PDB file of C-alpha atoms in Angstrom:
ATOM      1  CA  MET C   1     -29.959 -52.537  10.644  1.00 74.00           C
ATOM      2  CA  ALA C   2     -32.371 -55.148  12.052  1.00 88.00           C
ATOM      3  CA  ALA C   3     -35.067 -56.437   9.704  1.00 95.00           C
ATOM      4  CA  TYR C   4     -37.767 -55.865  12.313  1.00 97.00           C
ATOM      5  CA  ARG C   5     -38.276 -54.555  15.851  1.00 97.00           C
ATOM      6  CA  SER C   6     -38.083 -57.742  17.867  1.00 97.00           C
ATOM      7  CA  PHE C   7     -39.398 -58.405  21.356  1.00 97.00           C
ATOM      8  CA  SER C   8     -35.855 -59.099  22.524  1.00 94.00           C
ATOM      9  CA  GLN C   9     -34.570 -55.786  21.171  1.00 96.00           C
ATOM     10  CA  ALA C  10     -37.474 -53.851  22.672  1.00 97.00           C
ATOM     11  CA  MET C  11     -36.937 -55.427  26.105  1.00 96.00           C
ATOM     12  CA  VAL C  12     -33.238 -54.567  26.134  1.00 95.00           C
ATOM     13  CA  GLN C  13     -34.107 -50.967  25.291  1.00 96.00           C
ATOM     14  CA  ARG C  14     -36.828 -50.825  27.939  1.00 96.00           C
ATOM     15  CA  PHE C  15     -35.446 -52.884  30.823  1.00 95.00           C
ATOM     16  CA  GLY C  16     -31.721 -52.947  30.114  1.00 94.00           C
ATOM     17  CA  GLY C  17     -31.404 -56.666  29.402  1.00 92.00           C
ATOM     18  CA  LYS C  18     -33.078 -59.847  28.260  1.00 92.00           C
ATOM     19  CA  VAL C  19     -36.581 -60.593  29.540  1.00 95.00           C
ATOM     20  CA  TYR C  20     -38.261 -64.009  29.526  1.00 94.00           C
ATOM     21  CA  LYS C  21     -41.954 -64.771  29.739  1.00 95.00           C
ATOM     22  CA  LEU C  22     -43.099 -67.173  32.445  1.00 96.00           C
ATOM     23  CA  SER C  23     -46.205 -68.980  31.210  1.00 94.00           C
ATOM     24  CA  LEU C  24     -48.919 -69.254  33.873  1.00 96.00           C
ATOM     25  CA  ASP C  25     -52.374 -70.800  34.107  1.00 95.00           C
ATOM     26  CA  GLY C  26     -55.034 -68.792  35.933  1.00 96.00           C
ATOM     27  CA  GLY C  27     -57.587 -71.608  36.003  1.00 95.00           C
ATOM     28  CA  MET C  28     -60.092 -69.922  33.691  1.00 96.00           C
ATOM     29  CA  THR C  29     -62.059 -71.192  30.716  1.00 96.00           C
ATOM     30  CA  CYS C  30     -63.532 -69.440  27.673  1.00 96.00           C
ATOM     31  CA  PRO C  31     -67.014 -68.397  26.502  1.00 97.00           C
ATOM     32  CA  THR C  32     -66.578 -70.673  23.477  1.00 96.00           C
ATOM     33  CA  ARG C  33     -66.189 -73.630  25.849  1.00 96.00           C
ATOM     34  CA  ASP C  34     -68.527 -73.079  28.798  1.00 95.00           C
ATOM     35  CA  GLY C  35     -71.718 -72.874  26.745  1.00 95.00           C
ATOM     36  CA  THR C  36     -71.953 -69.089  26.517  1.00 96.00           C
ATOM     37  CA  LEU C  37     -70.900 -69.093  22.856  1.00 95.00           C
ATOM     38  CA  GLY C  38     -70.170 -72.764  22.338  1.00 94.00           C
ATOM     39  CA  ARG C  39     -68.754 -75.939  23.843  1.00 94.00           C
ATOM     40  CA  ARG C  40     -65.794 -76.922  21.684  1.00 92.00           C
ATOM     41  CA  GLY C  41     -63.655 -73.793  21.690  1.00 94.00           C
ATOM     42  CA  CYS C  42     -61.950 -72.294  18.667  1.00 95.00           C
ATOM     43  CA  ILE C  43     -61.356 -74.873  15.963  1.00 96.00           C
ATOM     44  CA  PHE C  44     -57.552 -74.840  16.377  1.00 94.00           C
ATOM     45  CA  CYS C  45     -57.491 -74.773  20.171  1.00 90.00           C
ATOM     46  CA  GLY C  46     -56.169 -77.803  22.070  1.00 81.00           C
ATOM     47  CA  ALA C  47     -57.171 -79.114  25.467  1.00 69.00           C
ATOM     48  CA  LYS C  48     -54.922 -76.616  27.294  1.00 59.00           C
ATOM     49  CA  GLY C  49     -55.899 -73.592  25.259  1.00 53.00           C
ATOM     50  CA  ALA C  50     -52.678 -71.799  24.330  1.00 53.00           C
ATOM     51  CA  GLY C  51     -51.026 -72.848  27.568  1.00 45.00           C
ATOM     52  CA  ASP C  52     -49.077 -75.920  26.495  1.00 48.00           C
ATOM     53  CA  PHE C  53     -46.026 -74.669  28.351  1.00 49.00           C
ATOM     54  CA  ALA C  54     -47.763 -73.395  31.474  1.00 48.00           C
ATOM     55  CA  ALA C  55     -47.409 -75.097  34.844  1.00 53.00           C
ATOM     56  CA  PRO C  56     -50.394 -77.143  36.093  1.00 55.00           C
ATOM     57  CA  VAL C  57     -53.214 -74.945  37.368  1.00 58.00           C
ATOM     58  CA  CYS C  58     -53.386 -77.007  40.565  1.00 68.00           C
ATOM     59  CA  GLN C  59     -50.195 -75.250  41.621  1.00 84.00           C
ATOM     60  CA  SER C  60     -50.236 -71.859  43.330  1.00 92.00           C
ATOM     61  CA  VAL C  61     -49.077 -68.811  41.410  1.00 95.00           C
ATOM     62  CA  GLU C  62     -45.890 -68.833  43.484  1.00 94.00           C
ATOM     63  CA  ALA C  63     -45.207 -72.475  42.596  1.00 95.00           C
ATOM     64  CA  GLN C  64     -45.970 -71.864  38.922  1.00 95.00           C
ATOM     65  CA  LEU C  65     -43.550 -68.934  38.833  1.00 95.00           C
ATOM     66  CA  LYS C  66     -40.840 -71.006  40.491  1.00 94.00           C
ATOM     67  CA  ALA C  67     -41.271 -73.902  38.059  1.00 93.00           C
ATOM     68  CA  ALA C  68     -41.310 -71.570  35.056  1.00 93.00           C
ATOM     69  CA  ARG C  69     -38.169 -69.768  36.235  1.00 92.00           C
ATOM     70  CA  GLN C  70     -36.357 -73.083  36.558  1.00 91.00           C
ATOM     71  CA  ARG C  71     -37.174 -73.954  32.949  1.00 89.00           C
ATOM     72  CA  VAL C  72     -35.404 -70.857  31.603  1.00 88.00           C
ATOM     73  CA  ALA C  73     -32.807 -70.324  34.358  1.00 82.00           C
ATOM     74  CA  ALA C  74     -29.890 -71.493  32.211  1.00 83.00           C
ATOM     75  CA  LYS C  75     -30.738 -68.949  29.489  1.00 84.00           C
ATOM     76  CA  ASN C  76     -31.719 -65.991  31.655  1.00 83.00           C
ATOM     77  CA  LYS C  77     -28.646 -64.397  33.193  1.00 79.00           C
ATOM     78  CA  ASP C  78     -30.342 -61.025  33.721  1.00 80.00           C
ATOM     79  CA  GLY C  79     -33.108 -62.419  35.927  1.00 88.00           C
ATOM     80  CA  ARG C  80     -35.972 -60.325  34.482  1.00 94.00           C
ATOM     81  CA  TYR C  81     -39.340 -61.896  33.719  1.00 96.00           C
ATOM     82  CA  VAL C  82     -42.844 -61.188  32.464  1.00 97.00           C
ATOM     83  CA  ALA C  83     -45.651 -63.015  34.286  1.00 98.00           C
ATOM     84  CA  TYR C  84     -47.730 -64.285  31.362  1.00 98.00           C
ATOM     85  CA  PHE C  85     -51.236 -65.642  31.875  1.00 97.00           C
ATOM     86  CA  GLN C  86     -51.547 -67.605  28.680  1.00 94.00           C
ATOM     87  CA  SER C  87     -54.097 -70.425  28.930  1.00 91.00           C
ATOM     88  CA  PHE C  88     -57.625 -69.746  27.683  1.00 95.00           C
ATOM     89  CA  THR C  89     -59.298 -66.363  28.497  1.00 97.00           C
ATOM     90  CA  ASN C  90     -57.567 -64.712  31.422  1.00 98.00           C
ATOM     91  CA  THR C  91     -60.110 -62.008  32.208  1.00 98.00           C
ATOM     92  CA  TYR C  92     -63.047 -64.454  32.235  1.00 98.00           C
ATOM     93  CA  ALA C  93     -63.576 -64.447  35.994  1.00 97.00           C
ATOM     94  CA  PRO C  94     -64.855 -62.163  38.770  1.00 97.00           C
ATOM     95  CA  VAL C  95     -62.795 -59.007  39.237  1.00 98.00           C
ATOM     96  CA  ASP C  96     -61.883 -59.899  42.848  1.00 98.00           C
ATOM     97  CA  TYR C  97     -60.423 -63.204  41.671  1.00 98.00           C
ATOM     98  CA  LEU C  98     -58.447 -61.472  38.927  1.00 98.00           C
ATOM     99  CA  ASP C  99     -57.174 -58.818  41.326  1.00 98.00           C
ATOM    100  CA  ASN C 100     -55.775 -61.412  43.742  1.00 97.00           C
ATOM    101  CA  LEU C 101     -54.345 -63.574  40.959  1.00 98.00           C
ATOM    102  CA  PHE C 102     -52.584 -60.800  39.091  1.00 98.00           C
ATOM    103  CA  ARG C 103     -51.178 -59.146  42.227  1.00 98.00           C
ATOM    104  CA  GLN C 104     -49.626 -62.457  43.303  1.00 97.00           C
ATOM    105  CA  ALA C 105     -47.958 -62.803  39.919  1.00 98.00           C
ATOM    106  CA  MET C 106     -46.651 -59.220  39.927  1.00 98.00           C
ATOM    107  CA  ALA C 107     -45.335 -59.278  43.496  1.00 97.00           C
ATOM    108  CA  PRO C 108     -41.828 -60.778  43.008  1.00 96.00           C
ATOM    109  CA  PRO C 109     -39.249 -58.047  42.304  1.00 96.00           C
ATOM    110  CA  GLU C 110     -37.866 -59.948  39.316  1.00 95.00           C
ATOM    111  CA  ILE C 111     -41.247 -59.655  37.546  1.00 97.00           C
ATOM    112  CA  VAL C 112     -40.996 -56.523  35.417  1.00 98.00           C
ATOM    113  CA  ALA C 113     -44.385 -56.719  33.683  1.00 98.00           C
ATOM    114  CA  LEU C 114     -47.689 -58.587  33.579  1.00 98.00           C
ATOM    115  CA  SER C 115     -49.106 -59.931  30.308  1.00 98.00           C
ATOM    116  CA  VAL C 116     -52.710 -61.118  30.134  1.00 98.00           C
ATOM    117  CA  ALA C 117     -54.011 -63.092  27.154  1.00 98.00           C
ATOM    118  CA  THR C 118     -57.748 -62.684  26.648  1.00 98.00           C
ATOM    119  CA  ARG C 119     -60.588 -62.073  24.214  1.00 98.00           C
ATOM    120  CA  PRO C 120     -61.810 -58.605  23.176  1.00 98.00           C
ATOM    121  CA  ASP C 121     -65.344 -59.542  24.291  1.00 98.00           C
ATOM    122  CA  CYS C 122     -64.189 -60.339  27.849  1.00 98.00           C
ATOM    123  CA  LEU C 123     -62.995 -56.875  28.831  1.00 98.00           C
ATOM    124  CA  GLY C 124     -65.772 -55.138  30.722  1.00 97.00           C
ATOM    125  CA  PRO C 125     -65.224 -51.683  32.288  1.00 98.00           C
ATOM    126  CA  GLU C 126     -64.412 -53.135  35.733  1.00 98.00           C
ATOM    127  CA  VAL C 127     -61.753 -55.414  34.270  1.00 98.00           C
ATOM    128  CA  VAL C 128     -60.178 -52.588  32.266  1.00 98.00           C
ATOM    129  CA  ALA C 129     -60.185 -50.406  35.396  1.00 98.00           C
ATOM    130  CA  LEU C 130     -58.408 -53.148  37.367  1.00 98.00           C
ATOM    131  CA  LEU C 131     -55.769 -53.583  34.683  1.00 98.00           C
ATOM    132  CA  ALA C 132     -55.241 -49.819  34.562  1.00 98.00           C
ATOM    133  CA  GLU C 133     -54.779 -49.745  38.346  1.00 98.00           C
ATOM    134  CA  LEU C 134     -52.204 -52.543  38.188  1.00 98.00           C
ATOM    135  CA  ASN C 135     -50.483 -50.748  35.324  1.00 98.00           C
ATOM    136  CA  ARG C 136     -49.597 -47.955  37.728  1.00 98.00           C
ATOM    137  CA  GLU C 137     -47.478 -50.456  39.685  1.00 98.00           C
ATOM    138  CA  LYS C 138     -45.829 -52.343  36.823  1.00 98.00           C
ATOM    139  CA  PRO C 139     -46.436 -52.397  33.063  1.00 98.00           C
ATOM    140  CA  VAL C 140     -49.495 -54.410  32.044  1.00 98.00           C
ATOM    141  CA  TRP C 141     -49.882 -55.793  28.540  1.00 98.00           C
ATOM    142  CA  VAL C 142     -53.163 -57.146  27.217  1.00 98.00           C
ATOM    143  CA  GLU C 143     -52.918 -59.765  24.478  1.00 98.00           C
ATOM    144  CA  LEU C 144     -55.971 -60.018  22.210  1.00 98.00           C
ATOM    145  CA  GLY C 145     -56.756 -63.038  20.042  1.00 97.00           C
ATOM    146  CA  LEU C 146     -57.884 -61.436  16.784  1.00 98.00           C
ATOM    147  CA  GLN C 147     -56.382 -64.034  14.398  1.00 98.00           C
ATOM    148  CA  THR C 148     -58.018 -62.593  11.239  1.00 98.00           C
ATOM    149  CA  ILE C 149     -60.140 -59.685  10.017  1.00 97.00           C
ATOM    150  CA  HIS C 150     -61.973 -61.776   7.416  1.00 97.00           C
ATOM    151  CA  PRO C 151     -65.544 -62.765   8.387  1.00 97.00           C
ATOM    152  CA  ALA C 152     -65.518 -66.164   6.648  1.00 97.00           C
ATOM    153  CA  SER C 153     -62.302 -67.147   8.452  1.00 97.00           C
ATOM    154  CA  ALA C 154     -63.628 -65.850  11.784  1.00 97.00           C
ATOM    155  CA  ARG C 155     -66.743 -68.007  11.381  1.00 97.00           C
ATOM    156  CA  TYR C 156     -64.691 -71.047  10.407  1.00 97.00           C
ATOM    157  CA  ILE C 157     -62.436 -70.841  13.477  1.00 98.00           C
ATOM    158  CA  ARG C 158     -65.476 -70.141  15.704  1.00 97.00           C
ATOM    159  CA  ARG C 159     -63.987 -66.945  17.079  1.00 97.00           C
ATOM    160  CA  GLY C 160     -67.358 -65.833  18.400  1.00 96.00           C
ATOM    161  CA  TYR C 161     -67.201 -62.042  18.009  1.00 97.00           C
ATOM    162  CA  ASP C 162     -67.295 -59.533  15.159  1.00 96.00           C
ATOM    163  CA  LEU C 163     -64.468 -57.211  14.187  1.00 97.00           C
ATOM    164  CA  PRO C 164     -65.915 -54.029  15.800  1.00 96.00           C
ATOM    165  CA  VAL C 165     -65.625 -55.788  19.183  1.00 97.00           C
ATOM    166  CA  TYR C 166     -61.853 -55.865  18.681  1.00 98.00           C
ATOM    167  CA  ASP C 167     -61.853 -52.203  17.632  1.00 96.00           C
ATOM    168  CA  ARG C 168     -63.722 -51.129  20.760  1.00 96.00           C
ATOM    169  CA  ALA C 169     -61.497 -53.233  23.021  1.00 98.00           C
ATOM    170  CA  VAL C 170     -58.311 -51.688  21.631  1.00 97.00           C
ATOM    171  CA  ALA C 171     -59.751 -48.190  22.004  1.00 96.00           C
ATOM    172  CA  ALA C 172     -60.820 -48.835  25.618  1.00 97.00           C
ATOM    173  CA  LEU C 173     -57.471 -50.353  26.572  1.00 98.00           C
ATOM    174  CA  LYS C 174     -55.467 -47.561  24.974  1.00 97.00           C
ATOM    175  CA  GLN C 175     -57.677 -44.936  26.602  1.00 97.00           C
ATOM    176  CA  ALA C 176     -56.880 -46.593  29.944  1.00 98.00           C
ATOM    177  CA  GLY C 177     -53.139 -46.357  29.259  1.00 98.00           C
ATOM    178  CA  LEU C 178     -52.599 -50.082  28.664  1.00 98.00           C
ATOM    179  CA  GLU C 179     -50.409 -51.733  26.059  1.00 98.00           C
ATOM    180  CA  VAL C 180     -52.035 -54.011  23.489  1.00 98.00           C
ATOM    181  CA  ILE C 181     -50.537 -57.015  21.716  1.00 98.00           C
ATOM    182  CA  THR C 182     -52.595 -58.619  18.950  1.00 98.00           C
ATOM    183  CA  HIS C 183     -52.399 -62.269  17.904  1.00 98.00           C
ATOM    184  CA  VAL C 184     -52.712 -63.114  14.197  1.00 98.00           C
ATOM    185  CA  ILE C 185     -52.739 -66.602  12.649  1.00 98.00           C
ATOM    186  CA  LEU C 186     -51.100 -67.001   9.244  1.00 98.00           C
ATOM    187  CA  GLY C 187     -52.235 -69.883   7.047  1.00 97.00           C
ATOM    188  CA  LEU C 188     -55.963 -70.102   7.789  1.00 98.00           C
ATOM    189  CA  PRO C 189     -57.839 -72.083   5.119  1.00 97.00           C
ATOM    190  CA  GLY C 190     -59.021 -69.941   2.224  1.00 96.00           C
ATOM    191  CA  GLU C 191     -56.724 -67.004   2.970  1.00 97.00           C
ATOM    192  CA  GLY C 192     -54.032 -65.957   0.534  1.00 97.00           C
ATOM    193  CA  ALA C 193     -50.945 -63.873   1.176  1.00 97.00           C
ATOM    194  CA  GLU C 194     -52.783 -60.608   0.503  1.00 97.00           C
ATOM    195  CA  ASP C 195     -55.592 -61.567   2.890  1.00 97.00           C
ATOM    196  CA  MET C 196     -53.077 -62.210   5.664  1.00 98.00           C
ATOM    197  CA  ALA C 197     -51.223 -58.972   4.937  1.00 96.00           C
ATOM    198  CA  ALA C 198     -54.562 -57.123   5.108  1.00 95.00           C
ATOM    199  CA  THR C 199     -55.140 -58.466   8.626  1.00 97.00           C
ATOM    200  CA  VAL C 200     -51.660 -57.400   9.704  1.00 97.00           C
ATOM    201  CA  ARG C 201     -52.098 -53.932   8.184  1.00 96.00           C
ATOM    202  CA  TYR C 202     -55.393 -53.590  10.060  1.00 96.00           C
ATOM    203  CA  VAL C 203     -53.633 -54.410  13.332  1.00 97.00           C
ATOM    204  CA  GLY C 204     -51.229 -51.575  12.568  1.00 95.00           C
ATOM    205  CA  TRP C 205     -54.126 -49.200  11.947  1.00 94.00           C
ATOM    206  CA  SER C 206     -55.847 -50.258  15.154  1.00 94.00           C
ATOM    207  CA  GLY C 207     -53.142 -48.746  17.351  1.00 92.00           C
ATOM    208  CA  ALA C 208     -51.902 -51.988  18.903  1.00 97.00           C
ATOM    209  CA  ASP C 209     -48.396 -51.716  20.355  1.00 98.00           C
ATOM    210  CA  GLY C 210     -47.261 -55.213  19.439  1.00 98.00           C
ATOM    211  CA  ILE C 211     -48.145 -58.209  17.307  1.00 98.00           C
ATOM    212  CA  LYS C 212     -47.683 -61.955  17.503  1.00 98.00           C
ATOM    213  CA  LEU C 213     -47.528 -63.707  14.152  1.00 98.00           C
ATOM    214  CA  GLN C 214     -48.463 -67.348  14.583  1.00 96.00           C
ATOM    215  CA  LEU C 215     -48.289 -70.179  12.064  1.00 96.00           C
ATOM    216  CA  LEU C 216     -51.473 -72.264  11.868  1.00 97.00           C
ATOM    217  CA  HIS C 217     -50.720 -75.556  13.611  1.00 94.00           C
ATOM    218  CA  VAL C 218     -52.840 -78.654  13.331  1.00 96.00           C
ATOM    219  CA  LEU C 219     -52.920 -80.285  16.767  1.00 95.00           C
ATOM    220  CA  GLU C 220     -54.272 -83.670  17.754  1.00 95.00           C
ATOM    221  CA  GLY C 221     -57.588 -83.511  19.566  1.00 92.00           C
ATOM    222  CA  THR C 222     -58.846 -80.375  17.789  1.00 95.00           C
ATOM    223  CA  ASP C 223     -61.662 -80.029  15.290  1.00 95.00           C
ATOM    224  CA  LEU C 224     -59.090 -78.564  12.917  1.00 97.00           C
ATOM    225  CA  ALA C 225     -57.361 -81.955  12.944  1.00 97.00           C
ATOM    226  CA  ARG C 226     -60.582 -83.578  11.749  1.00 96.00           C
ATOM    227  CA  ASP C 227     -60.792 -81.184   8.798  1.00 97.00           C
ATOM    228  CA  TRP C 228     -57.089 -81.623   8.042  1.00 97.00           C
ATOM    229  CA  ARG C 229     -57.470 -85.404   7.886  1.00 97.00           C
ATOM    230  CA  ALA C 230     -60.391 -84.874   5.511  1.00 97.00           C
ATOM    231  CA  GLY C 231     -58.147 -82.869   3.192  1.00 96.00           C
ATOM    232  CA  LYS C 232     -59.864 -79.552   3.895  1.00 96.00           C
ATOM    233  CA  VAL C 233     -56.912 -77.779   5.507  1.00 97.00           C
ATOM    234  CA  PRO C 234     -53.794 -77.253   3.394  1.00 96.00           C
ATOM    235  CA  VAL C 235     -50.719 -76.298   5.420  1.00 96.00           C
ATOM    236  CA  LEU C 236     -47.930 -73.962   4.440  1.00 97.00           C
ATOM    237  CA  SER C 237     -44.412 -75.027   3.546  1.00 97.00           C
ATOM    238  CA  LEU C 238     -41.560 -73.267   5.344  1.00 97.00           C
ATOM    239  CA  GLU C 239     -40.727 -71.342   2.168  1.00 98.00           C
ATOM    240  CA  GLU C 240     -44.338 -70.207   1.756  1.00 98.00           C
ATOM    241  CA  TYR C 241     -44.530 -69.142   5.373  1.00 98.00           C
ATOM    242  CA  ILE C 242     -41.357 -67.068   5.150  1.00 98.00           C
ATOM    243  CA  SER C 243     -42.625 -65.318   2.017  1.00 98.00           C
ATOM    244  CA  ILE C 244     -45.885 -64.452   3.793  1.00 98.00           C
ATOM    245  CA  LEU C 245     -43.972 -63.202   6.841  1.00 98.00           C
ATOM    246  CA  GLU C 246     -41.917 -60.885   4.673  1.00 98.00           C
ATOM    247  CA  GLY C 247     -45.058 -59.382   3.178  1.00 97.00           C
ATOM    248  CA  CYS C 248     -46.610 -58.922   6.604  1.00 97.00           C
ATOM    249  CA  LEU C 249     -43.601 -57.194   8.136  1.00 97.00           C
ATOM    250  CA  ALA C 250     -43.499 -54.766   5.236  1.00 97.00           C
ATOM    251  CA  VAL C 251     -46.980 -53.384   6.035  1.00 96.00           C
ATOM    252  CA  LEU C 252     -46.501 -53.039   9.804  1.00 97.00           C
ATOM    253  CA  PRO C 253     -45.758 -49.682  11.454  1.00 96.00           C
ATOM    254  CA  PRO C 254     -41.974 -49.420  11.909  1.00 95.00           C
ATOM    255  CA  GLN C 255     -42.356 -48.789  15.654  1.00 95.00           C
ATOM    256  CA  MET C 256     -44.529 -51.837  16.404  1.00 97.00           C
ATOM    257  CA  VAL C 257     -42.906 -54.593  18.485  1.00 98.00           C
ATOM    258  CA  VAL C 258     -42.976 -58.025  16.843  1.00 98.00           C
ATOM    259  CA  HIS C 259     -43.325 -60.394  19.797  1.00 97.00           C
ATOM    260  CA  ARG C 260     -43.324 -63.565  17.712  1.00 96.00           C
ATOM    261  CA  LEU C 261     -42.572 -64.631  14.141  1.00 96.00           C
ATOM    262  CA  THR C 262     -43.925 -68.162  14.416  1.00 93.00           C
ATOM    263  CA  GLY C 263     -44.938 -70.578  17.142  1.00 84.00           C
ATOM    264  CA  ASP C 264     -44.220 -74.029  18.489  1.00 74.00           C
ATOM    265  CA  GLY C 265     -47.077 -76.143  19.777  1.00 75.00           C
ATOM    266  CA  ALA C 266     -46.472 -79.205  21.924  1.00 82.00           C
ATOM    267  CA  LYS C 267     -44.584 -81.702  19.737  1.00 88.00           C
ATOM    268  CA  ARG C 268     -46.550 -84.645  21.131  1.00 92.00           C
ATOM    269  CA  ASP C 269     -49.750 -83.169  19.642  1.00 93.00           C
ATOM    270  CA  LEU C 270     -48.421 -81.644  16.414  1.00 95.00           C
ATOM    271  CA  LEU C 271     -49.828 -83.178  13.229  1.00 96.00           C
ATOM    272  CA  ALA C 272     -48.868 -80.522  10.670  1.00 96.00           C
ATOM    273  CA  PRO C 273     -46.821 -78.826   9.452  1.00 96.00           C
ATOM    274  CA  LEU C 274     -44.106 -81.045  10.899  1.00 95.00           C
ATOM    275  CA  TRP C 275     -41.303 -78.699   9.858  1.00 96.00           C
ATOM    276  CA  SER C 276     -42.494 -76.255  12.530  1.00 95.00           C
ATOM    277  CA  ALA C 277     -41.379 -78.620  15.311  1.00 94.00           C
ATOM    278  CA  ASP C 278     -37.713 -77.706  14.746  1.00 94.00           C
ATOM    279  CA  LYS C 279     -37.900 -74.175  16.122  1.00 92.00           C
ATOM    280  CA  LYS C 280     -34.183 -73.426  15.874  1.00 93.00           C
ATOM    281  CA  ARG C 281     -34.047 -74.482  12.225  1.00 95.00           C
ATOM    282  CA  VAL C 282     -37.164 -72.456  11.423  1.00 96.00           C
ATOM    283  CA  LEU C 283     -35.895 -69.265  13.065  1.00 95.00           C
ATOM    284  CA  ASN C 284     -32.496 -69.621  11.393  1.00 96.00           C
ATOM    285  CA  ALA C 285     -34.172 -70.066   7.997  1.00 97.00           C
ATOM    286  CA  ILE C 286     -36.318 -66.988   8.608  1.00 97.00           C
ATOM    287  CA  GLN C 287     -33.329 -64.828   9.537  1.00 97.00           C
ATOM    288  CA  ARG C 288     -31.316 -66.015   6.531  1.00 97.00           C
ATOM    289  CA  ALA C 289     -34.209 -65.227   4.194  1.00 98.00           C
ATOM    290  CA  PHE C 290     -34.708 -61.782   5.735  1.00 98.00           C
ATOM    291  CA  ALA C 291     -31.018 -60.972   5.197  1.00 97.00           C
ATOM    292  CA  ARG C 292     -31.101 -62.343   1.644  1.00 97.00           C
ATOM    293  CA  ASP C 293     -34.228 -60.411   0.687  1.00 97.00           C
ATOM    294  CA  GLY C 294     -33.409 -57.163   2.471  1.00 97.00           C
ATOM    295  CA  VAL C 295     -36.542 -57.287   4.615  1.00 96.00           C
ATOM    296  CA  CYS C 296     -37.363 -54.071   6.459  1.00 96.00           C
ATOM    297  CA  GLN C 297     -40.359 -53.702   8.750  1.00 97.00           C
ATOM    298  CA  GLY C 298     -42.547 -50.841   7.604  1.00 96.00           C
ATOM    299  CA  SER C 299     -41.132 -50.614   4.083  1.00 95.00           C
ATOM    300  CA  ARG C 300     -44.705 -50.487   2.727  1.00 94.00           C
ATOM    301  CA  TRP C 301     -46.196 -48.571   5.668  1.00 93.00           C
ATOM    302  CA  ARG C 302     -47.216 -45.345   3.992  1.00 85.00           C
ATOM    303  CA  LEU C 303     -48.042 -41.912   5.359  1.00 72.00           C
ATOM    304  CA  ALA C 304     -51.697 -42.627   4.580  1.00 71.00           C
ATOM    305  CA  ASP C 305     -51.503 -45.644   6.879  1.00 79.00           C
ATOM    306  CA  GLU C 306     -49.979 -43.548   9.648  1.00 77.00           C
ATOM    307  CA  GLN C 307     -52.811 -41.050   9.332  1.00 76.00           C
ATOM    308  CA  LYS C 308     -55.406 -43.818   9.572  1.00 76.00           C
ATOM    309  CA  ARG C 309     -53.633 -45.111  12.667  1.00 73.00           C
ATOM    310  CA  LYS C 310     -53.818 -41.681  14.313  1.00 73.00           C
ATOM    311  CA  GLU C 311     -57.506 -41.326  13.462  1.00 74.00           C
ATOM    312  CA  TRP C 312     -58.422 -44.811  14.690  1.00 68.00           C
ATOM    313  CA  PRO C 313     -59.375 -43.992  18.332  1.00 60.00           C
ATOM    314  CA  ALA C 314     -61.837 -41.326  17.169  1.00 56.00           C
ATOM    315  CA  ARG C 315     -63.656 -43.927  15.051  1.00 56.00           C
ATOM    316  CA  THR C 316     -63.795 -46.627  17.719  1.00 53.00           C
ATOM    317  CA  GLN C 317     -64.767 -44.926  20.954  1.00 49.00           C
ATOM    318  CA  PRO C 318     -65.804 -47.558  23.523  1.00 44.00           C
TER     319      PRO C 318
END
């Protein structure tokens, strides 16, 4: 039995084979960068947002898709892809612009789904309605950058919105029939293992369909790097990270899809932890530890948690 419900496993069940994400750049910015909420972005965010592996925005969507397909062609024998708008906040633009952009990305027959990374505070009714309309053509996933439920951590990373904003966004998206994937960062300064597990449990309660668990990276050119150099940001060892992962998987709903267990920022910018640069070694170590420790997603997901999950939409009506 698998230790957790992986993205790969879920895609095989849903689409009949492997599916690869094609990272795209929609040319948008973020309210924490354009002066609306700030100018310097989230404290961990590099110059390209989360889109280190996206094609240059100067290219058309068609050209970006072609370049991204070429990067994974040797691994993808099934020819199925998700068009993934990853860089910055991908609903932070006029609806007409988004409509044209997303339809271009969804048009090729080999694209089986659209995934849009954004912020919970950038999902107005018109945007949600557009995404729901597109969802009737192909599956649309909305990826929300929550990162943490803890107010002190949210202030430190300059997230720029309070937790109820996330709650309302999830409720609105689910009411519109859309799938939600929530991003969580493990290893934020001041958070212990129980704090991180509490965030993950909350994501399970919220009704999200999937989760991305991301190791805190310190990247050159970020304000986080400044604090790290000043000794204010301890980083996790591989062994510590695996132990935290095990605790987090245990409190997730058994049916939730785990889209990511870690992450790999651009190696040229990575300052710490350096062990994370060897992705193959990291994933192998994680799988060995899961087998050794008998990890099972949902092993601490209780009936009380399931009830809270069912009640969640009634408490967070948009």
